C-alpha cells in the first residue's frame, strides 16, 4: 500500500478538470445541439450553474466531516453495511465511466488515425498506459497532471482562437434555439455531465485544508463550464444548424477547419497526440480511484494485486458495445441523464443521514 500522501488544491483541481472537462472532445457539443438547437452552447452554462448550486448545498452539508471521504462518511451514516453499499455503488459508477470512456477514446482514435486497426488493439495500448499509471500511484498521477493540464488548457485556447476566422455569429440565431422548454427542462438532466465531480468526495483525505477542498470544487466546475460553453459555441459558429447534428466527433471536425497559410494545415494530426494524452490522464485517474475505492470499501491493505484484475474487468466491459454508435447511445441516453442520481443524490443522502447520526451522538455524549 502506498504511503499516505497529501497534495494541494491545484493538483486536485487538475484531476477534476481532467475528469469533468475531457468529455468536450468527445460528443458533448453535438449532444447539446440535439437538445437545444442553436442554443446548445447555453446548455453548458445552465447545467453548470445548477451544478454550482448543488455544490454549494453539498459543501454546507459536508462541513462537519472535513478530511473524510464519502466512504468514511457512509460508515458514520450506516455502519459497515452503509460503507459497503456506498463503496460498491461508487466502484460500479467509476467502472462504467472508465470502461465506456475507454471505448469512446479507442473508437475516436480509429476514426482519426488508425481506421484499419481493430478496436481491441487500440484499447490495449490505452490500457497499458492506464495500468502503468495505477502502478506508479496517485502521487505520480497528480504531479503529471499538474504539469500537463495547464499545457492542455493553453492548447485548447489556441484551438478556439484558431477557429475565429471561420466564425459566423448568425449561426447562433434564434438565440433560444428549440425554445425555453428544450433548454431549461430538456437540459436539466444534463447536470450529469458534471457527475465526475463525485470524485472530489473521494479525494478529501488527500487535502490538508477544507478551504482547498472547496476551492478545488468551485474552480473545476467553473473551468469545465468554460470548456463546454466555448467548444459548443465554436461548433455552432463554424457549422450551421442542423448540419451540426451529423458529426460524431465535433472537436475533430473543427480541427480540420483550422488553416493558416500552407505551413499550418492538417492540424488534426497534432490533435491526435493531444487527445491521446488527455485520454491517458482521464483513464489513469479514474482507474486508480476504482482501485482505491474498492480497497477502502473492503479494508484491503495492499492495492497493487487488484490492478490486473480490474484492468481485465475494464477492458472486457469496454468491448460490450458493438460499435461507437451503441457506445454513444448508452452514454447519452442513460448515463448522462441518470448519473446525477448517484453523483449528487447519493452524496446528499449520505451526508444528511451522517449529520443526523452525528447530531444524535453529540446529544447522547455526556456533558462536560
PDB file of N, CA and C in Angstrom, residues 238-294:
ATOM      1  N   UNK A 238     -19.081  27.691 -36.359  1.00  0.00           N
ATOM      2  CA  UNK A 238     -18.396  27.223 -37.573  1.00  0.00           C
ATOM      3  C   UNK A 238     -19.351  26.461 -38.487  1.00  0.00           C
ATOM      4  N   UNK A 239     -20.158  25.566 -37.903  1.00  0.00           N
ATOM      5  CA  UNK A 239     -21.082  24.750 -38.701  1.00  0.00           C
ATOM      6  C   UNK A 239     -22.515  25.176 -38.405  1.00  0.00           C
ATOM      7  N   UNK A 240     -23.252  25.486 -39.442  1.00  0.00           N
ATOM      8  CA  UNK A 240     -24.622  25.950 -39.234  1.00  0.00           C
ATOM      9  C   UNK A 240     -25.536  24.794 -38.850  1.00  0.00           C
ATOM     10  N   UNK A 241     -26.554  25.139 -38.055  1.00  0.00           N
ATOM     11  CA  UNK A 241     -27.571  24.173 -37.649  1.00  0.00           C
ATOM     12  C   UNK A 241     -28.539  23.984 -38.825  1.00  0.00           C
ATOM     13  N   UNK A 242     -28.959  22.749 -39.190  1.00  0.00           N
ATOM     14  CA  UNK A 242     -28.812  21.495 -38.451  1.00  0.00           C
ATOM     15  C   UNK A 242     -27.654  20.596 -38.905  1.00  0.00           C
ATOM     16  N   UNK A 243     -26.728  21.107 -39.705  1.00  0.00           N
ATOM     17  CA  UNK A 243     -25.594  20.265 -40.121  1.00  0.00           C
ATOM     18  C   UNK A 243     -24.743  19.853 -38.926  1.00  0.00           C
ATOM     19  N   UNK A 244     -24.875  20.570 -37.814  1.00  0.00           N
ATOM     20  CA  UNK A 244     -24.129  20.243 -36.599  1.00  0.00           C
ATOM     21  C   UNK A 244     -24.580  18.920 -35.976  1.00  0.00           C
ATOM     22  N   UNK A 245     -25.710  18.393 -36.424  1.00  0.00           N
ATOM     23  CA  UNK A 245     -26.222  17.130 -35.881  1.00  0.00           C
ATOM     24  C   UNK A 245     -25.584  15.909 -36.521  1.00  0.00           C
ATOM     25  N   UNK A 246     -24.789  16.097 -37.548  1.00  0.00           N
ATOM     26  CA  UNK A 246     -24.311  14.963 -38.340  1.00  0.00           C
ATOM     27  C   UNK A 246     -22.981  14.387 -37.869  1.00  0.00           C
ATOM     28  N   UNK A 247     -22.203  15.152 -37.107  1.00  0.00           N
ATOM     29  CA  UNK A 247     -20.856  14.725 -36.749  1.00  0.00           C
ATOM     30  C   UNK A 247     -20.835  13.985 -35.422  1.00  0.00           C
ATOM     31  N   UNK A 248     -20.091  12.867 -35.379  1.00  0.00           N
ATOM     32  CA  UNK A 248     -19.914  12.127 -34.140  1.00  0.00           C
ATOM     33  C   UNK A 248     -18.665  12.572 -33.388  1.00  0.00           C
ATOM     34  N   UNK A 249     -17.784  13.311 -34.065  1.00  0.00           N
ATOM     35  CA  UNK A 249     -16.565  13.821 -33.440  1.00  0.00           C
ATOM     36  C   UNK A 249     -16.432  15.318 -33.735  1.00  0.00           C
ATOM     37  N   UNK A 250     -17.237  16.135 -33.083  1.00  0.00           N
ATOM     38  CA  UNK A 250     -17.245  17.565 -33.395  1.00  0.00           C
ATOM     39  C   UNK A 250     -15.887  18.240 -33.250  1.00  0.00           C
ATOM     40  N   UNK A 251     -15.160  17.932 -32.177  1.00  0.00           N
ATOM     41  CA  UNK A 251     -13.872  18.592 -31.952  1.00  0.00           C
ATOM     42  C   UNK A 251     -12.880  18.262 -33.068  1.00  0.00           C
ATOM     43  N   UNK A 252     -12.923  17.032 -33.537  1.00  0.00           N
ATOM     44  CA  UNK A 252     -12.039  16.627 -34.632  1.00  0.00           C
ATOM     45  C   UNK A 252     -12.405  17.345 -35.926  1.00  0.00           C
ATOM     46  N   UNK A 253     -13.698  17.452 -36.191  1.00  0.00           N
ATOM     47  CA  UNK A 253     -14.150  18.158 -37.394  1.00  0.00           C
ATOM     48  C   UNK A 253     -13.759  19.632 -37.347  1.00  0.00           C
ATOM     49  N   UNK A 254     -13.808  20.221 -36.168  1.00  0.00           N
ATOM     50  CA  UNK A 254     -13.380  21.608 -36.026  1.00  0.00           C
ATOM     51  C   UNK A 254     -11.886  21.753 -36.288  1.00  0.00           C
ATOM     52  N   UNK A 255     -11.111  20.769 -35.832  1.00  0.00           N
ATOM     53  CA  UNK A 255      -9.674  20.816 -36.044  1.00  0.00           C
ATOM     54  C   UNK A 255      -9.296  20.812 -37.512  1.00  0.00           C
ATOM     55  N   UNK A 256     -10.117  20.192 -38.318  1.00  0.00           N
ATOM     56  CA  UNK A 256      -9.846  20.125 -39.754  1.00  0.00           C
ATOM     57  C   UNK A 256     -10.119  21.450 -40.455  1.00  0.00           C
ATOM     58  N   UNK A 257     -10.827  22.336 -39.779  1.00  0.00           N
ATOM     59  CA  UNK A 257     -11.172  23.623 -40.368  1.00  0.00           C
ATOM     60  C   UNK A 257     -10.007  24.612 -40.260  1.00  0.00           C
ATOM     61  N   UNK A 258      -9.191  24.457 -39.210  1.00  0.00           N
ATOM     62  CA  UNK A 258      -8.128  25.428 -38.936  1.00  0.00           C
ATOM     63  C   UNK A 258      -7.040  25.354 -40.002  1.00  0.00           C
ATOM     64  N   UNK A 259      -6.829  26.458 -40.686  1.00  0.00           N
ATOM     65  CA  UNK A 259      -5.782  26.554 -41.711  1.00  0.00           C
ATOM     66  C   UNK A 259      -5.240  27.984 -41.721  1.00  0.00           C
ATOM     67  N   UNK A 260      -3.949  28.103 -41.471  1.00  0.00           N
ATOM     68  CA  UNK A 260      -3.272  29.379 -41.582  1.00  0.00           C
ATOM     69  C   UNK A 260      -2.102  29.222 -42.545  1.00  0.00           C
ATOM     70  N   UNK A 261      -2.343  29.615 -43.766  1.00  0.00           N
ATOM     71  CA  UNK A 261      -1.325  29.504 -44.825  1.00  0.00           C
ATOM     72  C   UNK A 261      -0.960  28.041 -45.041  1.00  0.00           C
ATOM     73  N   UNK A 262       0.069  27.819 -45.815  1.00  0.00           N
ATOM     74  CA  UNK A 262       0.429  26.458 -46.206  1.00  0.00           C
ATOM     75  C   UNK A 262       1.096  25.684 -45.074  1.00  0.00           C
ATOM     76  N   UNK A 263       1.756  26.399 -44.151  1.00  0.00           N
ATOM     77  CA  UNK A 263       2.525  25.707 -43.117  1.00  0.00           C
ATOM     78  C   UNK A 263       1.711  25.356 -41.882  1.00  0.00           C
ATOM     79  N   UNK A 264       0.454  25.786 -41.784  1.00  0.00           N
ATOM     80  CA  UNK A 264      -0.398  25.389 -40.664  1.00  0.00           C
ATOM     81  C   UNK A 264      -1.678  24.784 -41.228  1.00  0.00           C
ATOM     82  N   UNK A 265      -1.556  23.551 -41.690  1.00  0.00           N
ATOM     83  CA  UNK A 265      -2.691  22.786 -42.179  1.00  0.00           C
ATOM     84  C   UNK A 265      -2.646  21.398 -41.552  1.00  0.00           C
ATOM     85  N   UNK A 266      -3.709  20.663 -41.741  1.00  0.00           N
ATOM     86  CA  UNK A 266      -3.794  19.317 -41.187  1.00  0.00           C
ATOM     87  C   UNK A 266      -3.520  19.323 -39.678  1.00  0.00           C
ATOM     88  N   UNK A 267      -4.090  20.309 -38.995  1.00  0.00           N
ATOM     89  CA  UNK A 267      -3.863  20.421 -37.566  1.00  0.00           C
ATOM     90  C   UNK A 267      -4.423  19.231 -36.794  1.00  0.00           C
ATOM     91  N   UNK A 268      -5.361  18.517 -37.395  1.00  0.00           N
ATOM     92  CA  UNK A 268      -5.954  17.380 -36.696  1.00  0.00           C
ATOM     93  C   UNK A 268      -4.942  16.291 -36.389  1.00  0.00           C
ATOM     94  N   UNK A 269      -3.821  16.269 -37.142  1.00  0.00           N
ATOM     95  CA  UNK A 269      -2.768  15.289 -36.860  1.00  0.00           C
ATOM     96  C   UNK A 269      -2.130  15.560 -35.502  1.00  0.00           C
ATOM     97  N   UNK A 270      -1.935  16.846 -35.179  1.00  0.00           N
ATOM     98  CA  UNK A 270      -1.400  17.215 -33.870  1.00  0.00           C
ATOM     99  C   UNK A 270      -2.426  16.912 -32.783  1.00  0.00           C
ATOM    100  N   UNK A 271      -3.711  17.087 -33.105  1.00  0.00           N
ATOM    101  CA  UNK A 271      -4.764  16.840 -32.128  1.00  0.00           C
ATOM    102  C   UNK A 271      -4.817  15.374 -31.707  1.00  0.00           C
ATOM    103  N   UNK A 272      -4.385  14.467 -32.580  1.00  0.00           N
ATOM    104  CA  UNK A 272      -4.366  13.044 -32.223  1.00  0.00           C
ATOM    105  C   UNK A 272      -3.475  12.828 -31.003  1.00  0.00           C
ATOM    106  N   UNK A 273      -2.311  13.457 -30.989  1.00  0.00           N
ATOM    107  CA  UNK A 273      -1.391  13.330 -29.860  1.00  0.00           C
ATOM    108  C   UNK A 273      -1.988  13.963 -28.610  1.00  0.00           C
ATOM    109  N   UNK A 274      -2.584  15.137 -28.794  1.00  0.00           N
ATOM    110  CA  UNK A 274      -3.195  15.839 -27.658  1.00  0.00           C
ATOM    111  C   UNK A 274      -4.304  15.014 -27.038  1.00  0.00           C
ATOM    112  N   UNK A 275      -5.183  14.463 -27.872  1.00  0.00           N
ATOM    113  CA  UNK A 275      -6.294  13.660 -27.361  1.00  0.00           C
ATOM    114  C   UNK A 275      -5.820  12.372 -26.704  1.00  0.00           C
ATOM    115  N   UNK A 276      -4.780  11.765 -27.235  1.00  0.00           N
ATOM    116  CA  UNK A 276      -4.237  10.555 -26.626  1.00  0.00           C
ATOM    117  C   UNK A 276      -3.716  10.859 -25.222  1.00  0.00           C
ATOM    118  N   UNK A 277      -3.043  11.999 -25.074  1.00  0.00           N
ATOM    119  CA  UNK A 277      -2.535  12.400 -23.759  1.00  0.00           C
ATOM    120  C   UNK A 277      -3.675  12.655 -22.787  1.00  0.00           C
ATOM    121  N   UNK A 278      -4.702  13.349 -23.251  1.00  0.00           N
ATOM    122  CA  UNK A 278      -5.866  13.603 -22.404  1.00  0.00           C
ATOM    123  C   UNK A 278      -6.550  12.304 -21.999  1.00  0.00           C
ATOM    124  N   UNK A 279      -6.612  11.369 -22.928  1.00  0.00           N
ATOM    125  CA  UNK A 279      -7.232  10.078 -22.628  1.00  0.00           C
ATOM    126  C   UNK A 279      -6.459   9.340 -21.543  1.00  0.00           C
ATOM    127  N   UNK A 280      -5.126   9.349 -21.640  1.00  0.00           N
ATOM    128  CA  UNK A 280      -4.308   8.677 -20.630  1.00  0.00           C
ATOM    129  C   UNK A 280      -4.499   9.320 -19.257  1.00  0.00           C
ATOM    130  N   UNK A 281      -4.571  10.635 -19.204  1.00  0.00           N
ATOM    131  CA  UNK A 281      -4.784  11.316 -17.922  1.00  0.00           C
ATOM    132  C   UNK A 281      -6.148  10.954 -17.345  1.00  0.00           C
ATOM    133  N   UNK A 282      -7.164  10.974 -18.187  1.00  0.00           N
ATOM    134  CA  UNK A 282      -8.526  10.658 -17.760  1.00  0.00           C
ATOM    135  C   UNK A 282      -8.619   9.221 -17.244  1.00  0.00           C
ATOM    136  N   UNK A 283      -8.130   8.290 -18.040  1.00  0.00           N
ATOM    137  CA  UNK A 283      -8.263   6.874 -17.703  1.00  0.00           C
ATOM    138  C   UNK A 283      -7.429   6.481 -16.494  1.00  0.00           C
ATOM    139  N   UNK A 284      -6.208   7.006 -16.391  1.00  0.00           N
ATOM    140  CA  UNK A 284      -5.353   6.646 -15.257  1.00  0.00           C
ATOM    141  C   UNK A 284      -5.932   7.166 -13.946  1.00  0.00           C
ATOM    142  N   UNK A 285      -6.497   8.383 -13.968  1.00  0.00           N
ATOM    143  CA  UNK A 285      -7.114   8.942 -12.757  1.00  0.00           C
ATOM    144  C   UNK A 285      -8.336   8.126 -12.338  1.00  0.00           C
ATOM    145  N   UNK A 286      -9.224   7.871 -13.300  1.00  0.00           N
ATOM    146  CA  UNK A 286     -10.429   7.111 -12.997  1.00  0.00           C
ATOM    147  C   UNK A 286     -10.130   5.697 -12.544  1.00  0.00           C
ATOM    148  N   UNK A 287      -9.170   5.049 -13.206  1.00  0.00           N
ATOM    149  CA  UNK A 287      -8.848   3.665 -12.866  1.00  0.00           C
ATOM    150  C   UNK A 287      -8.238   3.570 -11.473  1.00  0.00           C
ATOM    151  N   UNK A 288      -7.334   4.495 -11.150  1.00  0.00           N
ATOM    152  CA  UNK A 288      -6.739   4.471  -9.810  1.00  0.00           C
ATOM    153  C   UNK A 288      -7.820   4.614  -8.743  1.00  0.00           C
ATOM    154  N   UNK A 289      -8.788   5.490  -8.984  1.00  0.00           N
ATOM    155  CA  UNK A 289      -9.844   5.709  -7.999  1.00  0.00           C
ATOM    156  C   UNK A 289     -10.735   4.484  -7.834  1.00  0.00           C
ATOM    157  N   UNK A 290     -10.899   3.704  -8.892  1.00  0.00           N
ATOM    158  CA  UNK A 290     -11.629   2.435  -8.766  1.00  0.00           C
ATOM    159  C   UNK A 290     -10.922   1.527  -7.773  1.00  0.00           C
ATOM    160  N   UNK A 291      -9.610   1.362  -7.965  1.00  0.00           N
ATOM    161  CA  UNK A 291      -8.816   0.500  -7.100  1.00  0.00           C
ATOM    162  C   UNK A 291      -8.852   1.009  -5.659  1.00  0.00           C
ATOM    163  N   UNK A 292      -8.631   2.289  -5.492  1.00  0.00           N
ATOM    164  CA  UNK A 292      -8.562   2.884  -4.160  1.00  0.00           C
ATOM    165  C   UNK A 292      -9.898   2.782  -3.432  1.00  0.00           C
ATOM    166  N   UNK A 293     -10.999   3.033  -4.151  1.00  0.00           N
ATOM    167  CA  UNK A 293     -12.323   2.976  -3.535  1.00  0.00           C
ATOM    168  C   UNK A 293     -12.687   1.543  -3.147  1.00  0.00           C
ATOM    169  N   UNK A 294     -12.365   0.590  -4.021  1.00  0.00           N
ATOM    170  CA  UNK A 294     -12.642  -0.821  -3.718  1.00  0.00           C
ATOM    171  C   UNK A 294     -11.850  -1.266  -2.492  1.00  0.00           C
TER     172      UNK A 294
END
